[in-house]
Coordinates of C-alpha atoms in Angstrom, one line a residue:
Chain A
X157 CA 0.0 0.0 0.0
X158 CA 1.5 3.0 -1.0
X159 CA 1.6 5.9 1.3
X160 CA -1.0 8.0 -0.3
X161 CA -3.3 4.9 -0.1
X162 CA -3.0 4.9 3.1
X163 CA -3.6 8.6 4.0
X164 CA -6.8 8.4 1.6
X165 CA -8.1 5.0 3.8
X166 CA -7.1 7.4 6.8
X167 CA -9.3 10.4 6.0
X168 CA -12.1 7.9 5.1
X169 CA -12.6 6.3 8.5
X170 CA -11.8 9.9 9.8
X171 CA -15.2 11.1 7.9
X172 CA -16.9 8.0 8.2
X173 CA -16.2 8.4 12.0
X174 CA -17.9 12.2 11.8
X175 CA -20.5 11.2 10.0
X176 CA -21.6 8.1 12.3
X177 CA -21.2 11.0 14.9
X178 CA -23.4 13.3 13.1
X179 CA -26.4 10.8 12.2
X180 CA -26.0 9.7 15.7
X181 CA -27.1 13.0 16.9
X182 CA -29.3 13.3 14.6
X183 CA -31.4 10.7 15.3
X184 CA -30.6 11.8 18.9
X185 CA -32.4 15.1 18.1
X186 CA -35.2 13.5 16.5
X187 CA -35.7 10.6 19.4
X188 CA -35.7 14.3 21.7
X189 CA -38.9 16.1 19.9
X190 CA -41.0 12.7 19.5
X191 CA -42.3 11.0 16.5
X192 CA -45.4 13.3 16.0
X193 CA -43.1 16.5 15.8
X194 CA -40.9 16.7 12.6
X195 CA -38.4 19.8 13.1
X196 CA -37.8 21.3 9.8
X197 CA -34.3 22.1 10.3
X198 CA -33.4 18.5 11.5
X199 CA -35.2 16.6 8.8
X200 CA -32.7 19.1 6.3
X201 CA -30.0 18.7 8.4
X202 CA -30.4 14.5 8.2
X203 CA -30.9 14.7 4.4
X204 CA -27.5 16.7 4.5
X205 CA -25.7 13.7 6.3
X206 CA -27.6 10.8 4.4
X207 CA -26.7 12.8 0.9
X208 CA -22.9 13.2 2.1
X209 CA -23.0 9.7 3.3
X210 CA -23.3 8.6 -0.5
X211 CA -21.1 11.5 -1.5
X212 CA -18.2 10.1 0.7
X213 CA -18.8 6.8 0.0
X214 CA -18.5 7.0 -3.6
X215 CA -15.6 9.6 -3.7
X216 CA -13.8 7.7 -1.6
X217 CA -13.8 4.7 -3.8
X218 CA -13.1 6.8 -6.8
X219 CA -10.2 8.2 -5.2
X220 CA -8.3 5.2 -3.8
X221 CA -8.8 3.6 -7.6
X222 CA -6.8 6.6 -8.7
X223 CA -6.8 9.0 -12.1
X224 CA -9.1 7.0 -13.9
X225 CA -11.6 6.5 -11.3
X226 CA -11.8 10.0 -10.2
X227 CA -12.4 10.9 -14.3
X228 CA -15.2 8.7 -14.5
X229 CA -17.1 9.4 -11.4
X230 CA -16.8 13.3 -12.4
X231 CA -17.6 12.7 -15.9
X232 CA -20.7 11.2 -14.9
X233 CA -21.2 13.7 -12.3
X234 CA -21.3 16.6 -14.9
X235 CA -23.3 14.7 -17.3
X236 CA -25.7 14.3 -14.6
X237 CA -25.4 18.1 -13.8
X238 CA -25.7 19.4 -17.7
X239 CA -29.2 17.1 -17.8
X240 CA -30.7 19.0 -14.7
X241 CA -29.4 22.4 -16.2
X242 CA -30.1 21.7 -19.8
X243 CA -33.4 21.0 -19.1
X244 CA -34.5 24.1 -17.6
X245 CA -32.9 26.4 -19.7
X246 CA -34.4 28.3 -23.0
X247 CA -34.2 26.1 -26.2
X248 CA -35.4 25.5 -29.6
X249 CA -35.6 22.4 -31.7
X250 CA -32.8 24.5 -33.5
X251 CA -31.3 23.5 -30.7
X252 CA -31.0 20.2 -30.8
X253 CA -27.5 19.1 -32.6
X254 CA -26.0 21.9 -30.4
X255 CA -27.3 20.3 -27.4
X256 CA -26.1 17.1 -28.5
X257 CA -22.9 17.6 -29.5
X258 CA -22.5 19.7 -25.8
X259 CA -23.5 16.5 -23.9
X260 CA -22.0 13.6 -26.4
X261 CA -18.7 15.4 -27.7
X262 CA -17.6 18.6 -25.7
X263 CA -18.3 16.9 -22.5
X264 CA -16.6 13.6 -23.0
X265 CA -13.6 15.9 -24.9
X266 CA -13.2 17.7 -21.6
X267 CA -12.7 14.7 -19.1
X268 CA -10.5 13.0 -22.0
X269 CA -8.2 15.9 -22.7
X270 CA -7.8 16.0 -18.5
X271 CA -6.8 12.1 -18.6
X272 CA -4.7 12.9 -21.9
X273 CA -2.6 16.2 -19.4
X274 CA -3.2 18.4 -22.2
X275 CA -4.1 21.4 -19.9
X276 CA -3.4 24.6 -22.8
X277 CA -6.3 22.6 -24.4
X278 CA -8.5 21.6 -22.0
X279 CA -8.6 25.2 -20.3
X280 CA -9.9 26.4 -23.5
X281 CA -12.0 23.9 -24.8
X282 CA -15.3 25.1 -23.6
X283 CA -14.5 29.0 -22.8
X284 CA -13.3 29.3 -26.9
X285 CA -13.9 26.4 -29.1
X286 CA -17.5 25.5 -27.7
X287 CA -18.6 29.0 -27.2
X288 CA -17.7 29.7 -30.9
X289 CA -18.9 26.1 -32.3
X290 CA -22.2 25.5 -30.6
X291 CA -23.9 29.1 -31.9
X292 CA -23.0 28.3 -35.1
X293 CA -24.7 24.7 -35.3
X294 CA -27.6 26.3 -33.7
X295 CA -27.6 29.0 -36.5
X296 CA -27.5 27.1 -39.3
X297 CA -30.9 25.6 -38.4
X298 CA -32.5 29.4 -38.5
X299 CA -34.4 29.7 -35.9
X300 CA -33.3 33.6 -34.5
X301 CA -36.2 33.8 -31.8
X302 CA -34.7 34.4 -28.2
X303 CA -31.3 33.0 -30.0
X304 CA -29.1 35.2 -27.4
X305 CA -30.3 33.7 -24.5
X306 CA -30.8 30.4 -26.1
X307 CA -26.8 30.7 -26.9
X308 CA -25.9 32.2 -23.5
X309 CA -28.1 29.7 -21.4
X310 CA -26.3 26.4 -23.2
X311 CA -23.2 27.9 -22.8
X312 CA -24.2 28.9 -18.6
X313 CA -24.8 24.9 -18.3
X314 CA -21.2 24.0 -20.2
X315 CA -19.4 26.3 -18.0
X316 CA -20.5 24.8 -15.1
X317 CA -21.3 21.5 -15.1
X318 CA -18.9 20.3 -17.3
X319 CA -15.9 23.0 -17.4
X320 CA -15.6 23.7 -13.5
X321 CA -16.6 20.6 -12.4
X322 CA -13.9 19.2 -14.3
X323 CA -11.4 21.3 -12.8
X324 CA -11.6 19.1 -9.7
X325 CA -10.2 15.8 -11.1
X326 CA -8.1 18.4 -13.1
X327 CA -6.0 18.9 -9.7
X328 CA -4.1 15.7 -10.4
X329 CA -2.5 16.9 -13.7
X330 CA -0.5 19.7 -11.2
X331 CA 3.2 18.7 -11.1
X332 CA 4.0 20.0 -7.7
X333 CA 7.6 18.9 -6.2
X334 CA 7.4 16.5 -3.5
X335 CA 3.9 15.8 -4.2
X336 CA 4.2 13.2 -6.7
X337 CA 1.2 10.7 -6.9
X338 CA -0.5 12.6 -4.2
X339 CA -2.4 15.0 -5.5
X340 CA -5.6 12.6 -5.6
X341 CA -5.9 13.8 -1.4
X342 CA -6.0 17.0 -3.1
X343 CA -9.4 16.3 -4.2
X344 CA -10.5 15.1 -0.9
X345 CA -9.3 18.2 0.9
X346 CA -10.9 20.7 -1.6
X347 CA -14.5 18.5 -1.3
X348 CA -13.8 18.6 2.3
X349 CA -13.6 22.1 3.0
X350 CA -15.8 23.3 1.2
X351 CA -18.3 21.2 1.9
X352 CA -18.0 22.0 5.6
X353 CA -18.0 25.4 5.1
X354 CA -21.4 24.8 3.3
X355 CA -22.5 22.6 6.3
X356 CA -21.0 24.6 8.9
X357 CA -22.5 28.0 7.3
X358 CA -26.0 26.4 7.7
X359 CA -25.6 25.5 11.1
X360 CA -24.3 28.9 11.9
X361 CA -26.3 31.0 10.3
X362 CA -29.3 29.4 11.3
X363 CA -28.3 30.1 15.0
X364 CA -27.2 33.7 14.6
X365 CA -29.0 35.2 11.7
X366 CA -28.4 38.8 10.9
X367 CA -28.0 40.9 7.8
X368 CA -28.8 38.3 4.7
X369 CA -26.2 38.4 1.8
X370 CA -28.9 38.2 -1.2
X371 CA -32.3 39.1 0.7
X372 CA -34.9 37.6 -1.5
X373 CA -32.6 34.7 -3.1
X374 CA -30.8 32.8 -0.1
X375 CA -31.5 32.8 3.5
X376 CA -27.6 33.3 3.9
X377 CA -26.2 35.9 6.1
X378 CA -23.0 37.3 6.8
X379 CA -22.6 36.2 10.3
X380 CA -23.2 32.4 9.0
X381 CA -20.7 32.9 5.8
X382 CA -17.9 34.2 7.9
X383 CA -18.1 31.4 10.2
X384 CA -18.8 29.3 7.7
X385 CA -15.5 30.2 6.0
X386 CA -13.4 30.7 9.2
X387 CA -14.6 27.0 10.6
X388 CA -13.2 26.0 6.7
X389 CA -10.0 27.9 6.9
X390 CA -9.9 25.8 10.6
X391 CA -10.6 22.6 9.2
X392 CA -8.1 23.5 6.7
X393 CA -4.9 24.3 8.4
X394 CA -6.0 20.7 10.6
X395 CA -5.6 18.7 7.3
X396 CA -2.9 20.4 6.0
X397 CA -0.5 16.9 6.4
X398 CA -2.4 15.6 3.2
X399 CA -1.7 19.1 1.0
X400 CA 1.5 21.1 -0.6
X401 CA 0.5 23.8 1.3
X402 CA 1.7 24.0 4.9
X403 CA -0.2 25.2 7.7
X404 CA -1.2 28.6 6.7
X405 CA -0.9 28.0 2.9
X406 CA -3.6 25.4 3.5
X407 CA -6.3 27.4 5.9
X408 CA -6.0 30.1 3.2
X409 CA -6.9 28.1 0.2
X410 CA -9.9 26.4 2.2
X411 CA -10.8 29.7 3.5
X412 CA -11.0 31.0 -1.1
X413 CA -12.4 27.5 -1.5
X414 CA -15.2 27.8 1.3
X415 CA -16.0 31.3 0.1
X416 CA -16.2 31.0 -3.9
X417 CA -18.5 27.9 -2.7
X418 CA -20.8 29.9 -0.6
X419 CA -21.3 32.6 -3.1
X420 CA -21.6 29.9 -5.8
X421 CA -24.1 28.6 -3.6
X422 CA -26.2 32.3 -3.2
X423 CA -25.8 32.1 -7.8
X424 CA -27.8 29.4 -7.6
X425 CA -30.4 29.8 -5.3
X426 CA -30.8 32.9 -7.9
X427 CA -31.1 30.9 -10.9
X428 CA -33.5 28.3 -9.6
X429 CA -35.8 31.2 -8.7
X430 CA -35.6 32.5 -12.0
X431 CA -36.4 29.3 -13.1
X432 CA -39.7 29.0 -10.8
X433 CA -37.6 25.4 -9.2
X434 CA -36.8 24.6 -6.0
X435 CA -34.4 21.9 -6.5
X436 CA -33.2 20.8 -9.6
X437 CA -34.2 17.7 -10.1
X438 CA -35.2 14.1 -7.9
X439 CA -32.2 12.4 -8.3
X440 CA -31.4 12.7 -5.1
X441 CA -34.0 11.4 -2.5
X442 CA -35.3 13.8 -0.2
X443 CA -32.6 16.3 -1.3
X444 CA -32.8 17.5 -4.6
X445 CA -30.9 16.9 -8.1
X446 CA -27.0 16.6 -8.5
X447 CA -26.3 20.3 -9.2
X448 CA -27.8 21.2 -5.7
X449 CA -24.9 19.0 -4.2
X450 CA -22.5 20.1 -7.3
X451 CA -22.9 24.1 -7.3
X452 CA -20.6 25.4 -4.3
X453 CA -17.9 22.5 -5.2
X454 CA -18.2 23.8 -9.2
X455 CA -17.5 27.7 -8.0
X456 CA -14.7 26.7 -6.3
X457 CA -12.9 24.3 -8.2
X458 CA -11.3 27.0 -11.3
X459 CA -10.1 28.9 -8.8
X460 CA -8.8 26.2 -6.4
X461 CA -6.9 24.8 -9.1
X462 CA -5.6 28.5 -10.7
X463 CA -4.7 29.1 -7.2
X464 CA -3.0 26.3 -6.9
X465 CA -1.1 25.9 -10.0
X466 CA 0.0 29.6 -9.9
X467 CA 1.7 29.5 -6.3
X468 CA 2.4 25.9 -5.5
X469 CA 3.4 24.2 -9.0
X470 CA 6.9 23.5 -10.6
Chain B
X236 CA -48.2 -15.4 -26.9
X237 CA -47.0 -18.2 -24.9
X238 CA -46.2 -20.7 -27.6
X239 CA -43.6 -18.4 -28.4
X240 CA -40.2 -20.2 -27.7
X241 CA -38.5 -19.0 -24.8
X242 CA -35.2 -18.2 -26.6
X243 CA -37.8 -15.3 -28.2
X244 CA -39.3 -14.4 -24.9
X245 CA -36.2 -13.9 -22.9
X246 CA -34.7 -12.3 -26.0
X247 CA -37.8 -9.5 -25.6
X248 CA -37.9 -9.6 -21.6
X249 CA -33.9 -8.5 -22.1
X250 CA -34.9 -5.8 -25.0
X251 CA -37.6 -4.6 -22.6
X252 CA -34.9 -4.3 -19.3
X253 CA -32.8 -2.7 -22.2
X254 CA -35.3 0.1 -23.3
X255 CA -35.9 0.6 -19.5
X256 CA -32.2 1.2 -18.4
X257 CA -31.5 3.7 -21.8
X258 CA -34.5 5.5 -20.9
X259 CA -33.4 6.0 -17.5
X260 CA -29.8 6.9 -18.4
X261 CA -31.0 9.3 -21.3
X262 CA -33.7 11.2 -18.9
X263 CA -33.5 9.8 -15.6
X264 CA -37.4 9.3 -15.8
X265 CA -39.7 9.1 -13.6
X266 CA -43.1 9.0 -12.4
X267 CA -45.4 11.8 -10.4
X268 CA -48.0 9.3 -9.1
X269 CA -50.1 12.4 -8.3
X270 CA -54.0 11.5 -8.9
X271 CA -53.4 7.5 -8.6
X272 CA -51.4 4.9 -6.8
X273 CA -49.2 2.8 -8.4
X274 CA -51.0 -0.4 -7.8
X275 CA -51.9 -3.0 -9.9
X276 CA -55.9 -2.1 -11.2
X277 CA -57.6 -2.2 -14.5
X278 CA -56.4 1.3 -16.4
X279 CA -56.5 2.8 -19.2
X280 CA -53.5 5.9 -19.3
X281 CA -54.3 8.4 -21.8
X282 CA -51.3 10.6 -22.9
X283 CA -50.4 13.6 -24.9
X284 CA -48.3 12.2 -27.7
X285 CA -45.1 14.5 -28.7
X286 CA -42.7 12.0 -29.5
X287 CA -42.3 8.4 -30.6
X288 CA -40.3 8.0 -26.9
X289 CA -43.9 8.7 -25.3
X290 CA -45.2 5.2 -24.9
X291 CA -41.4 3.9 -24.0
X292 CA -41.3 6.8 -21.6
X293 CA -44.2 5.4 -19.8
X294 CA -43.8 1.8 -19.9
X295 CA -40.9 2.2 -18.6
X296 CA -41.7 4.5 -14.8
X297 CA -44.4 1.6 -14.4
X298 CA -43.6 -1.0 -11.9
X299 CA -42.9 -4.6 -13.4
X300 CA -45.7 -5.8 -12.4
X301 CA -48.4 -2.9 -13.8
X302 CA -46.1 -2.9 -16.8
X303 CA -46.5 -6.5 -17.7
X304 CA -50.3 -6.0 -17.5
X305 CA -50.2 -2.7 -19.4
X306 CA -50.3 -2.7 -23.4
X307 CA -50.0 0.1 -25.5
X308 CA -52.1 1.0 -28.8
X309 CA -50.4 1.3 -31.1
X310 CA -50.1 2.1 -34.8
X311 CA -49.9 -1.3 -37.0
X312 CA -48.6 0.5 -39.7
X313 CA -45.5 1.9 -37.9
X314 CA -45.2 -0.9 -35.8
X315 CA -45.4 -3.9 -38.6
X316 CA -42.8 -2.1 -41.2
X317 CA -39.9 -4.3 -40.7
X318 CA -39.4 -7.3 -38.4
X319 CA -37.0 -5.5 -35.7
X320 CA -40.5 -3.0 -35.2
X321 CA -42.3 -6.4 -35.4
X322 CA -40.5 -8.0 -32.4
X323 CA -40.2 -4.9 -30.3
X324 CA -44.0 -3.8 -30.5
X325 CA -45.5 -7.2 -30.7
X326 CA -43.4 -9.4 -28.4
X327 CA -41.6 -6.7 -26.1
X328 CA -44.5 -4.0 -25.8
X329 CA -47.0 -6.5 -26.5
X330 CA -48.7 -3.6 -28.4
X331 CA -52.6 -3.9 -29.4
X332 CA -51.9 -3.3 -33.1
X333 CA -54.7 -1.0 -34.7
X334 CA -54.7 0.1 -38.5
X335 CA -55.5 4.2 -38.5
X336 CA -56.2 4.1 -42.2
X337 CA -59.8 2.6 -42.5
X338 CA -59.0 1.9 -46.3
X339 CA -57.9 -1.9 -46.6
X340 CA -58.3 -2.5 -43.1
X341 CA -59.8 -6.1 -42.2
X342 CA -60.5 -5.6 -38.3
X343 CA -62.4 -2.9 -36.4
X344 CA -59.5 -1.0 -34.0
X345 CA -62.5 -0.8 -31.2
X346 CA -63.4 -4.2 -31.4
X347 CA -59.3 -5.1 -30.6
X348 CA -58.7 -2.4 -28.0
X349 CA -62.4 -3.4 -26.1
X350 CA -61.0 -7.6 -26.7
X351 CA -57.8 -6.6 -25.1
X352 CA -59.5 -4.9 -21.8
X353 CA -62.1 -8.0 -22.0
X354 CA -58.8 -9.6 -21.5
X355 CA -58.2 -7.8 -18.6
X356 CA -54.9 -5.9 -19.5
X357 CA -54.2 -2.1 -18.8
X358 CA -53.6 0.0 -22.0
X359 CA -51.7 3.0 -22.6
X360 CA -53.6 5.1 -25.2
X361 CA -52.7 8.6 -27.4
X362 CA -55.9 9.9 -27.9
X363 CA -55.4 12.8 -30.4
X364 CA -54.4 9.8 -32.5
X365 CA -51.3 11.4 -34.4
X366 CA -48.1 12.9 -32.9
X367 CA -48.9 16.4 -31.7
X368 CA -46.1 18.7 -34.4
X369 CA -48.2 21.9 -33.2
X370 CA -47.4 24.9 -30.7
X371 CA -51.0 24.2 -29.1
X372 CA -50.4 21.9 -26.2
X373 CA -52.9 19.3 -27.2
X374 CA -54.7 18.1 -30.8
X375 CA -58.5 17.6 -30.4
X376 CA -59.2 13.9 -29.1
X377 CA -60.6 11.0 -30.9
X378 CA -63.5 9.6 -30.1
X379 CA -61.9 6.1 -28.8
X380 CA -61.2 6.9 -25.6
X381 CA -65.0 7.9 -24.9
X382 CA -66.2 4.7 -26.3
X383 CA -63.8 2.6 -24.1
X384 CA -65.1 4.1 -20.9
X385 CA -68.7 3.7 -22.3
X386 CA -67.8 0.3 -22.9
X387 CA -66.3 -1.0 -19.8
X388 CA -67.5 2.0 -17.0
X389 CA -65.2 -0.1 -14.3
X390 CA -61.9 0.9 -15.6
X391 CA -60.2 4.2 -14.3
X392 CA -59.1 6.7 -17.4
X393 CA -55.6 8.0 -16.0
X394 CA -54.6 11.4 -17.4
X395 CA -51.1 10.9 -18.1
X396 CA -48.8 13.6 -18.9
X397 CA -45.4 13.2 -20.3
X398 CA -43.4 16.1 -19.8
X399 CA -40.4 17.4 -22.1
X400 CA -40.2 14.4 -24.7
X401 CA -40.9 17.0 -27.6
X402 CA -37.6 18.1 -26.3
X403 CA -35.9 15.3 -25.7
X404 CA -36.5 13.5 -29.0
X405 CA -38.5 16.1 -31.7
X406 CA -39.7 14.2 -34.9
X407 CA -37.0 14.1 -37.4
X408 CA -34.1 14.1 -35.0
X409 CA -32.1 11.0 -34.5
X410 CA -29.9 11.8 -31.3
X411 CA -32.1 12.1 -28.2
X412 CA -31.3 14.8 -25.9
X413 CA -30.4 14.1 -22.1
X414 CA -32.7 15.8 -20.7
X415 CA -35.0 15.1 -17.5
X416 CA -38.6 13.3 -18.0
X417 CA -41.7 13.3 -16.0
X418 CA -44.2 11.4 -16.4
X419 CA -47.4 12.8 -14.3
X420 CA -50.4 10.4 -13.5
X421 CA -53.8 12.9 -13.1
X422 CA -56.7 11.3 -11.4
X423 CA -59.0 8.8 -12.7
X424 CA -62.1 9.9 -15.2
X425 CA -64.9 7.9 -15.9
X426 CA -67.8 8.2 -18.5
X427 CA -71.0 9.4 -16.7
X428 CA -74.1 7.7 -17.5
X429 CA -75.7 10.0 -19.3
X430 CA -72.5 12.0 -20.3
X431 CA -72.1 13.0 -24.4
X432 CA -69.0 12.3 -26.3
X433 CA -68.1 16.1 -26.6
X434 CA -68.8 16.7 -22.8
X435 CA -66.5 14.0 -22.1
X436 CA -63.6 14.7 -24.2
X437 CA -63.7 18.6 -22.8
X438 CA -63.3 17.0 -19.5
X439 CA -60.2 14.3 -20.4
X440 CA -58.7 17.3 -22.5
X441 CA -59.1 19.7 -19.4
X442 CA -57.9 16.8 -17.1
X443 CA -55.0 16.0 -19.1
X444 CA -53.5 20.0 -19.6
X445 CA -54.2 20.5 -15.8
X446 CA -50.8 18.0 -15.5
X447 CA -48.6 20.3 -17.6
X448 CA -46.0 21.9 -16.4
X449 CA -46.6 25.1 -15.9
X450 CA -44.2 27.4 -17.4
X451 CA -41.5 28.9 -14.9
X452 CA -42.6 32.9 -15.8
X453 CA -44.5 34.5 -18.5
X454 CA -42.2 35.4 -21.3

């Protein structure tokens, strides 16, 4: 078993340890109020766990089987995403090879390009090639009626489902000295932060309240983001053994991580209002569709990996 | 259908678990059971029809057990052109075949569709009797549907909406589109006593547009 192996197995029981924690008090809560009294906020809060239960389950298998796994878990993650997006945004039959050719040939180009290292191509794939491509095979089926934000939406859905999402498996192509092979915990510690600062934000601002971010789009307030993002930044510098980043290095990327992921977060509780949706799909049971687990993890992961590559690479 | 040898019937049960999973994995369908339950009771679904994926669409969110006692009507002409159609509407959908063109036709479409619920199997229905190419959201109904609930008053008539197909796969496109399905089951109808055909199909056409989606903001 190689050392990294071993760290990954490490962090697993570690979460697996919280999370028995977590359901346990849960269910505590829940035993507490009595079977005829459901408590809104503990019902959410158990979804959360059962939801990241799954999510750590199947991340954690995907990162102990290395590059390959991690590429096809996330490729199927952002196919899953584009569907839920795809199918809420404004679209004509004119549409249709676009569409396609966004979900059977950009898409599958992205993930491959990652495996292939190829990041001068990959970074640009989406942002230049199919922002120029897709227009023009909806344009030559002439259908000009709402055709800018039919354009704009599709290319909304690219960007984030498939191009940021894809900067998470995207970490392991970083050649960092002294970091060889590891970089696959780099993955579990950008999930990790940021999904605590999601949880821990909740929990917060709940409690505290105050002066919301985005009145009218998120119940979010500033009191629960900063110690959403402070308890991140904490978290952070504790795991810092499993990144290139030392102590502080570490509770400042979790700290930009935890924060683009929150606002990424408030971006789309705007768009499903727009939308008229409250989640975006069933896929998940009691907790919504892929891209309400993907969206803070999606805003983070660009600039967790620019950041990353900028100050820490060779 | 059972003296079919069972090379042939496995051969369609694994085409049928086939056209299931692809549905899933191209739309992630599934079913809004909001006027019925999915239990197993004479029915007959009536559907808008957008898309040659409708029927699949449903088919598929039923239960195995509903869906083996569901048929779908179906078009002989389509269905008959070649002997793949031949296999996967006769022995996979188990489709009650009905000619639309009354020129050359040998059998009366009623008489099959009221010998299949005599037979005691559920049916999935299209009742505007063509695909729907249109902007409006429904083509006026046929008059089958009225005569099947005067016929056999016992069985419930399920509004069944199928959301998005027209998207997913529009006529003359060969790649379907990943996008999500939802297929919404209304509450039952049944023919009144002394209820007219035109009274009726107001009420099934109102029934079945109350399941739309409603769209997110006025544009």
């Amino acid at each position: 078993m190689t050392g990294t192996t071993a760290d990954l197995i490490l962090l697993a029981f570690g979460v697996f340890g919280l999370l028995i924690g977590l359901t346990l008090l849960g269910e505590g809560l829940r035993l507490r109020l009595g079977a005829q009294h459901s408590n809104p906020v503990i019902e959410t809060y158990m979804t959360r766990i059962r939801a990241w239960w799954a999510m750590v389950i199947l991340l954690s298998l995907a990162l102990i089987s290395g590059q390959t796994g991690v590429l096809v878990l996330f490729a199927f993650v952002s196919f899953a995403a584009l569907r839920e997006f795809l199918t809420l945004t404004t679209k004509s039959q004119a549409d249709h090879l676009a569409l396609a050719t966004g979900f059977f040939v950009i898409l599958p180009a992205q993930y491959i390009l990652i495996g292939m290292d190829w990041p001068a191509l990959f970074g640009i794939l989406i942002p230049v090639y199919a922002f120029l491509l897709l227009p023009i095979v909806s344009v030559l089926r002439g259908d000009p009626n709402r055709f800018l934000i039919r354009v704009a939406e599709t290319q909304w859905g690219l960007m984030i489902c498939v191009y940021c999402a894809s900067h998470v498996p995207a970490l392991m192509t970083i050649p960092i000295p002294g970091y060889d092979g590891r970089a696959v915990l780099l993955i579990a510690f950008l999930v990790m932060v940021v999904q605590f600062g999601d949880l821990l934000e909740y929990y917060f601002g709940r409690r505290i309240g105050g002066r919301k971010i985005a009145p009218g789009i998120s119940p979010k307030s500033w009191a629960g983001l900063a110690c959403g993002v402070t308890c991140a930044a904490l978290i952070g510098g504790l795991l810092h053994w499993i990144t290139p980043f030392g102590v502080f290095g570490a509770m400042g990327m979790a700290a930009v991580a935890a924060l683009t992921g929150l606002f990424g977060n408030i971006v789309f509780a705007a768009i499903r209002r727009d939308k008229g949706v409250k989640d975006w799909s069933h896929l998940i049971p009691g907790q919504g569709g892929i891209m309400d687990q993907l969206d803070s993890v999606a805003f983070a992961a660009p600039v967790f990996y620019h950041l990353t590559r900028f100050i820490w690479s060779a | 259908m059972d003296q079919t040898n069972p090379l042939r019937r496995f051969a369609a049960s694994f085409t049928g678990h086939a056209i299931t999973l692809f549905a899933r994995f191209i739309t992630a369908v599934r079913a809004d059971w909001r006027g019925i339950e999915p239990v197993q009771r004479q029915r007959v679904y009536f559907a808008n029809h957008t898309s040659n994926g409708d029927m699949p669409m449903i088919w598929s969110v039923l239960p195995p057990a509903m869906r083996r006692e569901t048929r779908p009507v179906a078009a002989a002409d389509y269905w008959l052109k070649n002997r793949l159609r031949a296999f996967v509407g006769g022995e996979v959908f188990r489709a009650v075949l009905i000619y639309r063109n009354p020129e050359g036709r040998t059998e009366d479409p009623m008489a099959k569709i009221i010998a299949a619920l005599n037979d005691g199997s559920s049916l999935i229905i299209f009742p505007e009797g063509a695909r729907n190419m249109g902007s409006d959201p429904l083509l006026p109904f046929k008059s089958g549907i009225y005569n099947i609930g005067r016929a056999h008053p016992g069985v419930d008539l399920v509004p069944t909406w199928v959301a998005n197909l027209n998207t997913i796969m529009p006529k003359g496109e060969v790649i379907p589109l990943p996008l999500i399905c939802t297929v919404t089951f209304g509450t039952p109808l049944h023919v009144d006593p002394d209820e007219t055909k035109d009274a009726f199909l107001a009420r099934a056409t109102a029934a079945l547009l109350a399941l739309a989606p409603k769209p997110a903001r006025a544009s």
